PDB file of C-alpha atoms in Angstrom:
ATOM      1  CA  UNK A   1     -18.315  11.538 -34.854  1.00 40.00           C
ATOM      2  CA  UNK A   2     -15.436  13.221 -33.745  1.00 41.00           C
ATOM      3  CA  UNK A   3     -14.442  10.970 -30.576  1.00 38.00           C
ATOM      4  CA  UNK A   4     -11.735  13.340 -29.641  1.00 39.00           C
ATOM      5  CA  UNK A   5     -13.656  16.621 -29.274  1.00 35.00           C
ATOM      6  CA  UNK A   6     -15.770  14.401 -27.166  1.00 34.00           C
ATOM      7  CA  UNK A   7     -13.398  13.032 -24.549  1.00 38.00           C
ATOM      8  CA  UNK A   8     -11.347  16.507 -24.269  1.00 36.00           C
ATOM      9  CA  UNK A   9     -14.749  18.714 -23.331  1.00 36.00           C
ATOM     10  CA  UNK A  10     -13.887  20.262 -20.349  1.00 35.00           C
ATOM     11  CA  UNK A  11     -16.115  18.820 -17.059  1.00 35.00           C
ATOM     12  CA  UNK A  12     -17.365  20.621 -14.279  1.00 36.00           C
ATOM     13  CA  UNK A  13     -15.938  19.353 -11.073  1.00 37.00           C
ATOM     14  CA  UNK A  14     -18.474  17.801  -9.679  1.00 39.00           C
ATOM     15  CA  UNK A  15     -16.312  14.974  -7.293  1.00 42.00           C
ATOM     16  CA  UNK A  16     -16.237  12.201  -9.749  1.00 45.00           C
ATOM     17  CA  UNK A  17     -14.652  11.575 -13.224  1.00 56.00           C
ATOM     18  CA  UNK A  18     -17.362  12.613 -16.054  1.00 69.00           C
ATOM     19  CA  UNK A  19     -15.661  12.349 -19.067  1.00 87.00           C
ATOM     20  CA  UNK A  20     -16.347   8.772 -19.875  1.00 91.00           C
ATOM     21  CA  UNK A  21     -19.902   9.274 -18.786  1.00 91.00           C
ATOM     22  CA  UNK A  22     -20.377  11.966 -21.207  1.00 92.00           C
ATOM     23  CA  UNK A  23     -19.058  10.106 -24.013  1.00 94.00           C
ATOM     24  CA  UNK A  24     -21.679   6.848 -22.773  1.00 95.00           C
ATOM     25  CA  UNK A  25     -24.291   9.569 -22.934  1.00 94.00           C
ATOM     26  CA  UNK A  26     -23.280   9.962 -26.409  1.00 94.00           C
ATOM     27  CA  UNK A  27     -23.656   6.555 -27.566  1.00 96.00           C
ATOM     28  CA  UNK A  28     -26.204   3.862 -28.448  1.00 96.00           C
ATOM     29  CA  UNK A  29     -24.227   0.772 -28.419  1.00 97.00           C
ATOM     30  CA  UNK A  30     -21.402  -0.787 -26.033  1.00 96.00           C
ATOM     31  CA  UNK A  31     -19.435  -4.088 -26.407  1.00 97.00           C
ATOM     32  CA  UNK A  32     -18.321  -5.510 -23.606  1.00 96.00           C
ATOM     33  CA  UNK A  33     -15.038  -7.948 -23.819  1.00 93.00           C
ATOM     34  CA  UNK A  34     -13.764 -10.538 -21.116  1.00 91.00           C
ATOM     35  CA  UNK A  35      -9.849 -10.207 -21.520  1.00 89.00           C
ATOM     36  CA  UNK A  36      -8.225 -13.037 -22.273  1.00 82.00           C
ATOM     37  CA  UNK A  37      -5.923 -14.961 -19.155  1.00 78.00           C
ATOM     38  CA  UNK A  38      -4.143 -17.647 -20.989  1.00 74.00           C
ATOM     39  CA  UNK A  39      -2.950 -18.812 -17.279  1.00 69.00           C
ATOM     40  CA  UNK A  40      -6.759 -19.751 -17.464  1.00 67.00           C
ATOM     41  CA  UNK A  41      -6.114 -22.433 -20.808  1.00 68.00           C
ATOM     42  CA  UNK A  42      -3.965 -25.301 -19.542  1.00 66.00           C
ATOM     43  CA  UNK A  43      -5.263 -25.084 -15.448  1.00 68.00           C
ATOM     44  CA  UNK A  44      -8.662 -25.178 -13.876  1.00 68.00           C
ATOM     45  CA  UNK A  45      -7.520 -21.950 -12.230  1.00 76.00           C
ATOM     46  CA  UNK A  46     -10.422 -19.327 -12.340  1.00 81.00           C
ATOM     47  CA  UNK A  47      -8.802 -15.518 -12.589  1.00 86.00           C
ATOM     48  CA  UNK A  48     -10.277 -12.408 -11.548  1.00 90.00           C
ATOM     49  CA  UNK A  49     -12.023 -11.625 -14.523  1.00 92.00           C
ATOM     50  CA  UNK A  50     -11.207  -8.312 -16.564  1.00 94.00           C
ATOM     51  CA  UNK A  51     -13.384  -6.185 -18.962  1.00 96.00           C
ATOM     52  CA  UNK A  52     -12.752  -3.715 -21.746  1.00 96.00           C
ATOM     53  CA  UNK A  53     -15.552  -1.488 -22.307  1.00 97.00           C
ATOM     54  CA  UNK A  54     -15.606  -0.248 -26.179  1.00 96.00           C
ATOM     55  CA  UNK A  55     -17.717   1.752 -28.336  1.00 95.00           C
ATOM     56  CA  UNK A  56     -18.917   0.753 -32.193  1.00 94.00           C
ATOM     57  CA  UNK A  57     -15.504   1.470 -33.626  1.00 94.00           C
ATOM     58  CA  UNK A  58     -14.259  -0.715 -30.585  1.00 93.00           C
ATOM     59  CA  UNK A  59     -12.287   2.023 -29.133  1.00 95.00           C
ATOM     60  CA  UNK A  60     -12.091   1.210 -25.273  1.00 95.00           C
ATOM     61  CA  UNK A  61     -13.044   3.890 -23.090  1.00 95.00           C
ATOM     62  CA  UNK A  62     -13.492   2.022 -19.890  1.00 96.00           C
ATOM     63  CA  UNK A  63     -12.331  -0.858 -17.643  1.00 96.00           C
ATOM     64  CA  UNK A  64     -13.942  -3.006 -15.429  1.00 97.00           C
ATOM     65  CA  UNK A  65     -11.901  -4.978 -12.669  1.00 97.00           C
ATOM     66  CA  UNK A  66     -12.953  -7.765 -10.704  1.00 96.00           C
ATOM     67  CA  UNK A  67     -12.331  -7.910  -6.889  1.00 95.00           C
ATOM     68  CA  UNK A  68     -12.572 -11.506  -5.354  1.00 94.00           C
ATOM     69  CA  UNK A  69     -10.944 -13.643  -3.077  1.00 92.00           C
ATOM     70  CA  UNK A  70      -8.693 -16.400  -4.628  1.00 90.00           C
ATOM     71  CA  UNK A  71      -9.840 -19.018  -2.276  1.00 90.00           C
ATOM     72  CA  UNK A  72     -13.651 -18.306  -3.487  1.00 89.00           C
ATOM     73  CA  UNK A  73     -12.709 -18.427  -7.215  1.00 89.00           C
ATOM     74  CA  UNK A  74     -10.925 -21.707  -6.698  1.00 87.00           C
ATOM     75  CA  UNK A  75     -14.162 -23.624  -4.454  1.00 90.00           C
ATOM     76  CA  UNK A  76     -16.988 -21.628  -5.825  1.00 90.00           C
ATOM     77  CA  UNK A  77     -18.752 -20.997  -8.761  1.00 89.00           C
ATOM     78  CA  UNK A  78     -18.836 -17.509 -10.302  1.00 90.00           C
ATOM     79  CA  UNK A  79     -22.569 -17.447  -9.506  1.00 91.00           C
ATOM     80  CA  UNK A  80     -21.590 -17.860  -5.931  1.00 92.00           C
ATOM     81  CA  UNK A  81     -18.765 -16.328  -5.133  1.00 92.00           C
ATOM     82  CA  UNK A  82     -18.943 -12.616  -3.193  1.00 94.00           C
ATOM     83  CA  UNK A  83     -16.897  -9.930  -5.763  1.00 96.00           C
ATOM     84  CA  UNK A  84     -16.335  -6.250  -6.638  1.00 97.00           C
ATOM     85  CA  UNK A  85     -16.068  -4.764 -10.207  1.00 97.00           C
ATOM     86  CA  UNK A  86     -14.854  -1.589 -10.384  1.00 97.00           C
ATOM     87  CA  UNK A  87     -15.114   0.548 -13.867  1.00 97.00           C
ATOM     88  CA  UNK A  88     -12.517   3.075 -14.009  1.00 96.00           C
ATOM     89  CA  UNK A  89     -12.161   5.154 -17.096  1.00 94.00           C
ATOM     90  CA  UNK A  90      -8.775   5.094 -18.739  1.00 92.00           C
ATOM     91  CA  UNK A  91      -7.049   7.149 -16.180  1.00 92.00           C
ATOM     92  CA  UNK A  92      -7.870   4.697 -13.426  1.00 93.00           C
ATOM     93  CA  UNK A  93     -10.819   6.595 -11.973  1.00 93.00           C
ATOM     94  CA  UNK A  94     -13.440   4.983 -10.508  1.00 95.00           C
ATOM     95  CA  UNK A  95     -16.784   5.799 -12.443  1.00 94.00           C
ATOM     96  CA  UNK A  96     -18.842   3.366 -10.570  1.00 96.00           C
ATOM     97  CA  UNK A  97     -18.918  -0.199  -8.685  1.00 97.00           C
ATOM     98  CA  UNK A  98     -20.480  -3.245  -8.534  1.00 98.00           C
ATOM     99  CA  UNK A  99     -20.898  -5.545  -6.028  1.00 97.00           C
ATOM    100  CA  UNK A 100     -22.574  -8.922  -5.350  1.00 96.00           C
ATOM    101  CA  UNK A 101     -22.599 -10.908  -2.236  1.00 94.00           C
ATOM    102  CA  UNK A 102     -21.750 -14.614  -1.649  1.00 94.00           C
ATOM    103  CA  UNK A 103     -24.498 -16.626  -1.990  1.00 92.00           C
ATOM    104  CA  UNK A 104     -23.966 -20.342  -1.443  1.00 87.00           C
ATOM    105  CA  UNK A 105     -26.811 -21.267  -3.230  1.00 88.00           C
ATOM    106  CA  UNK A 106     -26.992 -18.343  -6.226  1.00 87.00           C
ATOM    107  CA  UNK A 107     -28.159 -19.498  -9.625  1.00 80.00           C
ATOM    108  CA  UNK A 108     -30.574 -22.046  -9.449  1.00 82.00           C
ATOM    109  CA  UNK A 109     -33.379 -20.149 -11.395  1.00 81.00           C
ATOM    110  CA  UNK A 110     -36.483 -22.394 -10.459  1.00 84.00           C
ATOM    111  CA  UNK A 111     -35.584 -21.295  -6.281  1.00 87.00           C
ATOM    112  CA  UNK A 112     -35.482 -17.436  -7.602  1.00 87.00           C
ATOM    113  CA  UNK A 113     -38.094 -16.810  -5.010  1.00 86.00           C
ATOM    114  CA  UNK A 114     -35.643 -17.291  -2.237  1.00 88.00           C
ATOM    115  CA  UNK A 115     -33.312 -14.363  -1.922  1.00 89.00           C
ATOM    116  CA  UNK A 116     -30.685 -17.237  -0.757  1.00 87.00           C
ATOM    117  CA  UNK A 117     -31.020 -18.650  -4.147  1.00 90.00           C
ATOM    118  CA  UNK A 118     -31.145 -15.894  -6.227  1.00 92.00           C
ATOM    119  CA  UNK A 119     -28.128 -13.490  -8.181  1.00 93.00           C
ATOM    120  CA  UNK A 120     -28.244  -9.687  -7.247  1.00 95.00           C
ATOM    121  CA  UNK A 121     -25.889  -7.261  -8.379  1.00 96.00           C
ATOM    122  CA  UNK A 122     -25.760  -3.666  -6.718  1.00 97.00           C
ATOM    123  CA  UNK A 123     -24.810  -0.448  -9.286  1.00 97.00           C
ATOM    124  CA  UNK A 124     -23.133   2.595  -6.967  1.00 96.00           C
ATOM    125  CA  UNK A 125     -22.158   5.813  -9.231  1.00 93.00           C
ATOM    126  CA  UNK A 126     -20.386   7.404  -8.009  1.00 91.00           C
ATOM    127  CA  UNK A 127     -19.238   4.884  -6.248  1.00 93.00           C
ATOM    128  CA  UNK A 128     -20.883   5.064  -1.914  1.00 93.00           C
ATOM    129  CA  UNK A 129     -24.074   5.846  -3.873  1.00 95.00           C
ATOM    130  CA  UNK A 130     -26.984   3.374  -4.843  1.00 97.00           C
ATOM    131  CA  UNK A 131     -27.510   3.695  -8.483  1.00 97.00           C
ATOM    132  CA  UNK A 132     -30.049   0.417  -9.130  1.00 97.00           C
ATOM    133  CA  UNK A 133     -29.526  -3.385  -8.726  1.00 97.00           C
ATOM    134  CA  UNK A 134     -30.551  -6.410 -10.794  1.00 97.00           C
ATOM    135  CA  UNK A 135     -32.294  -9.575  -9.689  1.00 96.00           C
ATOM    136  CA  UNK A 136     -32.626 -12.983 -11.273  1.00 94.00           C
ATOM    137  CA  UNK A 137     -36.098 -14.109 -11.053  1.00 94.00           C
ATOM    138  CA  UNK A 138     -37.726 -17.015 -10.846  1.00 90.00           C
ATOM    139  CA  UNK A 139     -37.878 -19.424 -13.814  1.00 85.00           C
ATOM    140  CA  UNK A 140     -37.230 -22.858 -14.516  1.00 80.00           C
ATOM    141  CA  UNK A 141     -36.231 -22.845 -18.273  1.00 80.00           C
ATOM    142  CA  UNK A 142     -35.888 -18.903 -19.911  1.00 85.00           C
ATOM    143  CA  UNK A 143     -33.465 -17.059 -17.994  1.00 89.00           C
ATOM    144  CA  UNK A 144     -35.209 -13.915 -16.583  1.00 93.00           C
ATOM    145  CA  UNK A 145     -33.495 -10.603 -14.889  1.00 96.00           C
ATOM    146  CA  UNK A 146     -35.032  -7.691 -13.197  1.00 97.00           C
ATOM    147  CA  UNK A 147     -33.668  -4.417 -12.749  1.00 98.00           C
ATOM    148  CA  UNK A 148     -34.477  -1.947  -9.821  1.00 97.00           C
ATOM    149  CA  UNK A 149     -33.726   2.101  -9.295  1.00 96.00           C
ATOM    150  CA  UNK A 150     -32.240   3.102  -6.374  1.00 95.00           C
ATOM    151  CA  UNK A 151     -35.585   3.273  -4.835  1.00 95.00           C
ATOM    152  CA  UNK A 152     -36.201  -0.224  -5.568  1.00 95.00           C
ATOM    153  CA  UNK A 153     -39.382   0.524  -8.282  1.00 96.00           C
ATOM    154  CA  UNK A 154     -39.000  -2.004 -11.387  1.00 97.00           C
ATOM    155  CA  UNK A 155     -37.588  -0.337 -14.120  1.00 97.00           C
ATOM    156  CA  UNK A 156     -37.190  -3.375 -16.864  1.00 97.00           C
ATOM    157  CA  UNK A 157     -37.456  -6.811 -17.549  1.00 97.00           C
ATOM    158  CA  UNK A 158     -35.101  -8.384 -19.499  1.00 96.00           C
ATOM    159  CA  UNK A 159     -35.951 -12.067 -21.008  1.00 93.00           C
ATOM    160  CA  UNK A 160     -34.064 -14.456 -23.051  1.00 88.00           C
ATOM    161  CA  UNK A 161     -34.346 -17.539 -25.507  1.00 86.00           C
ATOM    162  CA  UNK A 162     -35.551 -20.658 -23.632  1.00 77.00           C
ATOM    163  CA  UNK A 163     -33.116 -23.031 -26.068  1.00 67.00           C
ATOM    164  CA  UNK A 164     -30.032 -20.899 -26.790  1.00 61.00           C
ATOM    165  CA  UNK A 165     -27.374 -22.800 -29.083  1.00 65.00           C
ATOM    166  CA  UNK A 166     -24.170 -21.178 -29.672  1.00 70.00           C
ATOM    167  CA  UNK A 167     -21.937 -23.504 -30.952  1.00 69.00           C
ATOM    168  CA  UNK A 168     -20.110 -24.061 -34.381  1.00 70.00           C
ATOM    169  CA  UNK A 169     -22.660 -23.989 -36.865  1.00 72.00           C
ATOM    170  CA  UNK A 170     -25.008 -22.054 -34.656  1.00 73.00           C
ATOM    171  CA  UNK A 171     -23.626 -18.739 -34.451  1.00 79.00           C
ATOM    172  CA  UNK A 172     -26.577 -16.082 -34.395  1.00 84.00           C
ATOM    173  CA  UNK A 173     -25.942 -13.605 -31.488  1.00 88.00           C
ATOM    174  CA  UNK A 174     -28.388 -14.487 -28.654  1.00 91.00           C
ATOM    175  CA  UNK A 175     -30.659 -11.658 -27.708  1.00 93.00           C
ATOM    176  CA  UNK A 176     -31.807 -10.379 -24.370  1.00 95.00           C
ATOM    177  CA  UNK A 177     -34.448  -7.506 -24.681  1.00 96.00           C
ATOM    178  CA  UNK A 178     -35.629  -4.902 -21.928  1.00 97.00           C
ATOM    179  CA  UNK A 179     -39.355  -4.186 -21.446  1.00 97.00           C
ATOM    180  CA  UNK A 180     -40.905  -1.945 -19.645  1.00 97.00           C
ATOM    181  CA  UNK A 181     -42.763  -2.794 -16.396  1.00 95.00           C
ATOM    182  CA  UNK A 182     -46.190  -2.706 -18.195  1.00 94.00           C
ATOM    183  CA  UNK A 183     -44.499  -4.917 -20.871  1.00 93.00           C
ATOM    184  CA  UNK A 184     -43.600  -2.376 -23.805  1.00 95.00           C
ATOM    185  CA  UNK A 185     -40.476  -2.713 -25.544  1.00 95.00           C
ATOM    186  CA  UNK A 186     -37.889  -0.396 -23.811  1.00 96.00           C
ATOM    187  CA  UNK A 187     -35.611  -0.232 -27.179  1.00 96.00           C
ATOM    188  CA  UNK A 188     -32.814  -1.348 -25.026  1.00 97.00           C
ATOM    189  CA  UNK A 189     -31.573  -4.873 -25.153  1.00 97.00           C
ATOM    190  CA  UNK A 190     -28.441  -6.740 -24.098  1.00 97.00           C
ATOM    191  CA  UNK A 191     -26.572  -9.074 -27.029  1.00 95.00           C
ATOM    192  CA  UNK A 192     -24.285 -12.204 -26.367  1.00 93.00           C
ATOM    193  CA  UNK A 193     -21.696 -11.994 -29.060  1.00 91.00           C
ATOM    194  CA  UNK A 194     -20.587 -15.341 -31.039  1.00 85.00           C
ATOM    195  CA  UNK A 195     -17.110 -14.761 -30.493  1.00 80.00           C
ATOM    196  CA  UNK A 196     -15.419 -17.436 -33.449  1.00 74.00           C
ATOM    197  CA  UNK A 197     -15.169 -21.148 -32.870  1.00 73.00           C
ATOM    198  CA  UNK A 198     -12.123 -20.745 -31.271  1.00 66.00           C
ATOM    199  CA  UNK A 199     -12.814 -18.421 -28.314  1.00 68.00           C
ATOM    200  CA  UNK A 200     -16.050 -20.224 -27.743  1.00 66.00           C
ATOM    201  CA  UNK A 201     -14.589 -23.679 -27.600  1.00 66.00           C
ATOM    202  CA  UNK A 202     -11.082 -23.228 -25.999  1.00 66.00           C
ATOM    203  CA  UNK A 203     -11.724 -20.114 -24.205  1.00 68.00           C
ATOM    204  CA  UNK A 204     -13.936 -18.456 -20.766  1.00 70.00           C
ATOM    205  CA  UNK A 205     -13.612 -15.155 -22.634  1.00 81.00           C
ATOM    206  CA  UNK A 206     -17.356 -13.902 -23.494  1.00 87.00           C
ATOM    207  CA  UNK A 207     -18.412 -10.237 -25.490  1.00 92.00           C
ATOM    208  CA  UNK A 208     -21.495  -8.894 -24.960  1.00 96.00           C
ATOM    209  CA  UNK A 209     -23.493  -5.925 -26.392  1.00 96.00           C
ATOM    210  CA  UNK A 210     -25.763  -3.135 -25.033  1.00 97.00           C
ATOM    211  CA  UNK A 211     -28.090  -1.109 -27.131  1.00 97.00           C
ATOM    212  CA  UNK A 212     -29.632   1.771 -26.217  1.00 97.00           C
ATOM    213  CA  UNK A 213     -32.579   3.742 -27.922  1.00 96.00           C
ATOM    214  CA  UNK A 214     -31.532   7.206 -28.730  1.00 93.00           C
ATOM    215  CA  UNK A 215     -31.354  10.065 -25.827  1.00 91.00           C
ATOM    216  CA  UNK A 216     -31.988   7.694 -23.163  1.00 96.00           C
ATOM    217  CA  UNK A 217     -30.607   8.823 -19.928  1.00 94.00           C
ATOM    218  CA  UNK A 218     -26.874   7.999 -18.620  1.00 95.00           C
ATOM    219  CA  UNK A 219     -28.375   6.559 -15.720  1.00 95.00           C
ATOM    220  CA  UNK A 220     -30.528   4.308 -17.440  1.00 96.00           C
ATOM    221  CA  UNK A 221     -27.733   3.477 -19.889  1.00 97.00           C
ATOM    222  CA  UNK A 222     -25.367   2.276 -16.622  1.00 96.00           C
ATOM    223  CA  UNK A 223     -28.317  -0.054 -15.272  1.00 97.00           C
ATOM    224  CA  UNK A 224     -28.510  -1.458 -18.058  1.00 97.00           C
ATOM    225  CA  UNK A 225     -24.932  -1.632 -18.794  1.00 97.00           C
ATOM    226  CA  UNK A 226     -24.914  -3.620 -14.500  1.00 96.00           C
ATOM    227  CA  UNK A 227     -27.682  -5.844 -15.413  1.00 96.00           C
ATOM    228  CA  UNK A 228     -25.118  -7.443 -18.153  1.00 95.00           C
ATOM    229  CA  UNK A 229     -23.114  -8.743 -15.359  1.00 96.00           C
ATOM    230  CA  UNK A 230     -25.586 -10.236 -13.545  1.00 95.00           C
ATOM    231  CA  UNK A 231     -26.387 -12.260 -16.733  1.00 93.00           C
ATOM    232  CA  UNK A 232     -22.606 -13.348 -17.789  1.00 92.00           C
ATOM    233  CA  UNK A 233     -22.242 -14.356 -13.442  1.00 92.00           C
ATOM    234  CA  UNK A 234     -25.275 -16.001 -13.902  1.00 90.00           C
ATOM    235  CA  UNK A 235     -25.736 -17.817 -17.520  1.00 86.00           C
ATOM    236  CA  UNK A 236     -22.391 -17.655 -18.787  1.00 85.00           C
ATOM    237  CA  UNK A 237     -19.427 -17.139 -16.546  1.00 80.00           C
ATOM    238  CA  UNK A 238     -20.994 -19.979 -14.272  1.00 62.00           C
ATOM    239  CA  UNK A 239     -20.750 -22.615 -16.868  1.00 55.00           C
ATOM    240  CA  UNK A 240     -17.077 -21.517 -17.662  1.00 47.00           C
ATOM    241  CA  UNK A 241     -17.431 -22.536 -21.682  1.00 41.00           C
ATOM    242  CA  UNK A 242     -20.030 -19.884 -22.873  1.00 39.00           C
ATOM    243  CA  UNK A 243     -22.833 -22.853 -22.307  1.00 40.00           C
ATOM    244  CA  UNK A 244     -26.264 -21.444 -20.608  1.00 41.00           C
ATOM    245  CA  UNK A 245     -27.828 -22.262 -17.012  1.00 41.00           C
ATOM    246  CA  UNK A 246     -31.395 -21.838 -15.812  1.00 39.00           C
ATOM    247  CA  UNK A 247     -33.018 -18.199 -15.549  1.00 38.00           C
ATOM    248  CA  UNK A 248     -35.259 -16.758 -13.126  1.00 36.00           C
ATOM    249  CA  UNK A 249     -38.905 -14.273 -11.626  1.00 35.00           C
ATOM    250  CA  UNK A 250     -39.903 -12.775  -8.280  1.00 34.00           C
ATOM    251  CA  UNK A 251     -41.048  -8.779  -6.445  1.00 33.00           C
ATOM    252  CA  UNK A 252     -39.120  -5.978  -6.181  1.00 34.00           C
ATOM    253  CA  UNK A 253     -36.650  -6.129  -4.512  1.00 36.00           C
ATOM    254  CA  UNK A 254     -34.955  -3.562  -1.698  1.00 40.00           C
ATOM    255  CA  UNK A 255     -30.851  -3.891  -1.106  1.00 45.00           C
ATOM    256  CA  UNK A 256     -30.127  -6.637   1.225  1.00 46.00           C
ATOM    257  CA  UNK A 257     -29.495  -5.290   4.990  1.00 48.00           C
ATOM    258  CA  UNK A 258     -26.059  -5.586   5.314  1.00 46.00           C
ATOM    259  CA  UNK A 259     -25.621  -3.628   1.858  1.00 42.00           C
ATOM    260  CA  UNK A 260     -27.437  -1.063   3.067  1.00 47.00           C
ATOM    261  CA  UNK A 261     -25.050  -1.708   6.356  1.00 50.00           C
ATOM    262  CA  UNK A 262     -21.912  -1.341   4.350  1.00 49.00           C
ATOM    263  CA  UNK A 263     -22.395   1.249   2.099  1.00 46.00           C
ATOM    264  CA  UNK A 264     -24.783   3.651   4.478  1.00 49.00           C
ATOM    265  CA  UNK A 265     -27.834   3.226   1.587  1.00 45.00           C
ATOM    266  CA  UNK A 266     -31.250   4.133   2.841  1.00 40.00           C
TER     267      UNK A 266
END
């Protein structure tokens, strides 16, 4: 593949930066790296996290940015702490947002049920427009995501491993497939990484893969690729050493009033 016919196709204007959409469209796989914050090693200081956004060859072609308060990264787990991350494309544009709301009480899978106690992240692209959102769901041992359209009709559910170990010695890459909403395999399916010893043990970096089956839709591609988040906040980020927390199952769920408040969604 000839990645650099690809990224200099010229784009119709359409108001928002297309180029590294229409190379996503192209692909079937994404890894997704944490950047590494060595300020993070020798202090209990949590960083806004940063992303790199590569394709099989690990060529980056995006960037995703985390916008957070320090105060709420120093008292507050990642699970509950309110945040933006923006993914720009290598110029700096802004291909689409994410955002989660504080939530004092986020993560505990078995309380799913209650919106108070559960994760959701919101997709806009382009960014002031509702794309999808993903829900933990109820659960008290297999962590357990649902993710929404814009119109809040279930598109997939992903599931993973009730005992996930991975740890020196256990280093198989934990899977996290997407079904359909009548419980077919999508042929999506979200990967954690083992990342070496050393990253795992000293380290809150995580990577992460997305596959996609072939010609599925861009829009698809970036729920799926939103839903990843809400796992790491969720599973991984919250336990700071790559070490999993509880998962979760509930409806379908609608953007949260003041979302819809903020961002003018209906």
């Amino acid at each position: 593949m000839n990645v650099g016919v690809i990224l200099q196709q010229p784009i119709v204007n359409t108001g928002m930066p297309l180029e590294a959409l229409n190379y996503l469209a192209s692909l079937d796989f994404l890894k997704i790296r944490r950047e590494l914050d060595y300020s993070e090693l020798p202090t209990p200081w949590e960083v806004a996290n940063r992303y790199e956004v590569c394709d099989s060859n690990d060529r980056v072609f995006m960037k995703v940015t985390e916008g957070s308060e320090p105060c709420d990264r120093l008292c507050f787990k990642p699970v509950q702490r309110g945040l933006v991350l923006r993914v720009t494309d290598m110029s700096g544009q802004e291909i689409a947002r994410l955002k989660k709301d504080f939530k004092c009480c986020a993560g505990w899978g078995c309380c799913a049920n209650f919106d108070c106690c559960a994760l959701e992240m919101f997709m806009e692209s382009p960014v002031g427009r509702h794309l999808s959102s993903s829900r933990q769901m109820c659960s008290c041992c297999c962590p357990r995501f649902r993710v929404f359209d814009a119109y809040g009709k279930q598109m997939y559910d992903m599931n993973g491993p009730c005992c996930p170990c991975q740890v020196p010695g256990c280093t198989e890459d934990l899977e996290f497939p997407l079904s359909n909403p009548e419980g077919s395999y999508s042929g999506a399916k979200v990967t954690k990484i083992w990342d070496g010893m050393g990253r795992v043990c000293c380290t809150k970096t995580n990577t992460f893969g997305c596959h996609f089956p072939p010609r599925m839709d861009v829009k698809r591609k970036l729920s799926i690729f939103g839903s990843l988040f809400a796992l790491d906040y969720v599973e991984f980020e919250n336990n700071g050493n790559g070490e999993f927390g509880d998962g979760g199952e509930s409806y379908p769920i609608y953007p949260s009033e003041s979302y819809q408040a903020d961002t003018g969604w209906a």
